[in-house]
PDB file of C-alpha atoms in Angstrom:
ATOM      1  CA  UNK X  73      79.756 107.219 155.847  1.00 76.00           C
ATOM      2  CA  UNK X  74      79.008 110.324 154.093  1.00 81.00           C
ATOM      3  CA  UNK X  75      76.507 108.365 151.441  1.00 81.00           C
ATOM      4  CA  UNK X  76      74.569 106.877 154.865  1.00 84.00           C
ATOM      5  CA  UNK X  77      74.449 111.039 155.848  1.00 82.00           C
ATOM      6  CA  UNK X  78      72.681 111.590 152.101  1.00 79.00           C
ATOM      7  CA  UNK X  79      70.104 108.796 152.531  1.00 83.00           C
ATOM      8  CA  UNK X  80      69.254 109.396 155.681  1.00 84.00           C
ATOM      9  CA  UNK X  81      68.622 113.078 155.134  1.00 81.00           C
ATOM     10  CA  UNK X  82      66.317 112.264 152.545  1.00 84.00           C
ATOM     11  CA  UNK X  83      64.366 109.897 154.060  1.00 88.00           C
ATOM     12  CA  UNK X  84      64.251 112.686 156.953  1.00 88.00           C
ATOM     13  CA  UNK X  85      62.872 115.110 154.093  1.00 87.00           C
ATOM     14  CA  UNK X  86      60.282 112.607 152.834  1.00 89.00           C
ATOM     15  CA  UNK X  87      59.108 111.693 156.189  1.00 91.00           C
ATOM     16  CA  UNK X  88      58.444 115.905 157.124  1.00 90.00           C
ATOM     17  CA  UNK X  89      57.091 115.980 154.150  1.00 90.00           C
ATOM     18  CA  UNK X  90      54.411 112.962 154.172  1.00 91.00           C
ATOM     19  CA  UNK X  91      53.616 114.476 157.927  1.00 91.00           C
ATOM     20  CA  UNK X  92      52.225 117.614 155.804  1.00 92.00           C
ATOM     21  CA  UNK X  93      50.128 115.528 153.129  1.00 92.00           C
ATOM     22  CA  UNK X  94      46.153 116.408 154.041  1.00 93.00           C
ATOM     23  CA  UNK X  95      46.929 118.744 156.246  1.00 94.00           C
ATOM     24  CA  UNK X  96      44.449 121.395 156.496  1.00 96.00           C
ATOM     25  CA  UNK X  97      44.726 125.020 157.523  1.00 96.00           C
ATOM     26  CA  UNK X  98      41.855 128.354 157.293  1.00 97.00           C
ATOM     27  CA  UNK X  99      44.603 130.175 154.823  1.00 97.00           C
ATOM     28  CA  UNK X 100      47.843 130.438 153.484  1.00 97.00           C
ATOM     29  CA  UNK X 101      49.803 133.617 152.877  1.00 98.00           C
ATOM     30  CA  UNK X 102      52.630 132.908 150.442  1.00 98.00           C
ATOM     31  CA  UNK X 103      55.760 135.275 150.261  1.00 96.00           C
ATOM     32  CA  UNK X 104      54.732 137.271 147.921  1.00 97.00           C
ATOM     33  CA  UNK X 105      51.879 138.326 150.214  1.00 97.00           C
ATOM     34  CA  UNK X 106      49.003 136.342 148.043  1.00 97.00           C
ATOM     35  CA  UNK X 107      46.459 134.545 150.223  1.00 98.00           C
ATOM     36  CA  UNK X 108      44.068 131.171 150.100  1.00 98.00           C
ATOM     37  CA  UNK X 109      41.418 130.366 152.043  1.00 98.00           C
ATOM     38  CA  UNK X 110      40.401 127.554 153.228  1.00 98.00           C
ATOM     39  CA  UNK X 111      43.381 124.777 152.367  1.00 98.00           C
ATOM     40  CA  UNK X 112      44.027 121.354 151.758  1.00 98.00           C
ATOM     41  CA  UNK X 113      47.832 120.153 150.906  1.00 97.00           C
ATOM     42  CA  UNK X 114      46.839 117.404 148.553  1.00 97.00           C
ATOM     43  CA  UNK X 115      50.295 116.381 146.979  1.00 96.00           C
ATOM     44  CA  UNK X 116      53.705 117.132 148.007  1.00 94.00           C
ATOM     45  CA  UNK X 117      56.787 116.656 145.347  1.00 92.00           C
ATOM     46  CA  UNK X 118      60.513 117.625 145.518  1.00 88.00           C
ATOM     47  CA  UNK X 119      59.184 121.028 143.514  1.00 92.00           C
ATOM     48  CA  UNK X 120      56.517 122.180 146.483  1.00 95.00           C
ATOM     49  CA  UNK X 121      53.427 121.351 147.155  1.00 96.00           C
ATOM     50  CA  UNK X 122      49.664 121.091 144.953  1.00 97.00           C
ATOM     51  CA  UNK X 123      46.847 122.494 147.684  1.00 98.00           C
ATOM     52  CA  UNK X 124      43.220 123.168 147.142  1.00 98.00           C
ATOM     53  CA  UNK X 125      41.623 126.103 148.158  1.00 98.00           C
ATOM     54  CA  UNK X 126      37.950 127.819 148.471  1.00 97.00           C
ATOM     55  CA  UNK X 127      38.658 128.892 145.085  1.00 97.00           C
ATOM     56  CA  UNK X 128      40.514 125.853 143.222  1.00 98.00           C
ATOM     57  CA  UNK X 129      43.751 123.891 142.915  1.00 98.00           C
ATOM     58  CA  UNK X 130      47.148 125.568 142.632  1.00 98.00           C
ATOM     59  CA  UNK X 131      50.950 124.024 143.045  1.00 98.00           C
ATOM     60  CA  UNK X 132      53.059 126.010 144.657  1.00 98.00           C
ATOM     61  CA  UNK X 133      57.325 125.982 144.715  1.00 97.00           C
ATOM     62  CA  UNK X 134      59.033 125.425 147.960  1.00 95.00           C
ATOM     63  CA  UNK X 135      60.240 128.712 147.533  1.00 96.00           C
ATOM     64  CA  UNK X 136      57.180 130.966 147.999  1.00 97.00           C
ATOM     65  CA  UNK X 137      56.250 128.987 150.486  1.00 96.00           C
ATOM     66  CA  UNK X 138      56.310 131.050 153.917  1.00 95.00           C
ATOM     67  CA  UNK X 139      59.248 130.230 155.768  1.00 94.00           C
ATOM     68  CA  UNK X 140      58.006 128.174 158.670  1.00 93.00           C
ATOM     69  CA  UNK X 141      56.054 125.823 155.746  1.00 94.00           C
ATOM     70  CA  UNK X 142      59.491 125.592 154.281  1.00 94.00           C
ATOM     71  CA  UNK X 143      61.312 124.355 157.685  1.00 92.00           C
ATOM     72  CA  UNK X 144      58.310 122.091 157.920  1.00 92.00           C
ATOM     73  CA  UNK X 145      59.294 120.370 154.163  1.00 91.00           C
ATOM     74  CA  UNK X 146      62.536 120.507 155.285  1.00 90.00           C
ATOM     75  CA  UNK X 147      63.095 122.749 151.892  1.00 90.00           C
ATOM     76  CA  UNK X 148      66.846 123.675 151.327  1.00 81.00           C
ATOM     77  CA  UNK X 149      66.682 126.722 149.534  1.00 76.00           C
ATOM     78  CA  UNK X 150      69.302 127.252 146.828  1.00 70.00           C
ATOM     79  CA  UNK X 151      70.487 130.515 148.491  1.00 64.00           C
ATOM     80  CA  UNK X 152      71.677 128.391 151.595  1.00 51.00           C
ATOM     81  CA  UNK X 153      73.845 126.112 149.892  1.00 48.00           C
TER      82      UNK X 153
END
């Protein structure tokens, strides 16, 4: 029973997380208060996500992600567990 739980939680993660794949926003602020314009999510991974922006390319860990982009990934922080 608990082994169904584990699978099914992941494919739960990798379905929130294909549902963010191309999506497309006018910027992204990141934790640490650095911005991008003009975004693409191009690749998502169990590290975070690869995006392009008006100025380039840049992967980015789960963690710096703003929170509500986190829920979205359904990223478990290590501080939660």
């Amino acid at each position: 029973a608990a082994k169904d739980l584990v699978i099914k939680a992941i494919g739960v993660r990798k379905a929130a997380r294909k549902a963010i794949l191309h999506k497309k926003s006018t910027y992204l602020m990141l934790r640490d208060g650095t911005r991008y314009q003009d975004v693409k999510i191009i690749k998502v991974n169990d590290l975070g996500i690869t995006i392009t922006h008006h100025n380039g390319a840049r992967s980015i860990d789960f963690a710096q992600l703003p929170h509500s982009l986190q829920l979205a990934c359904k990223y478990d922080s290590p501080a939660s567990n």
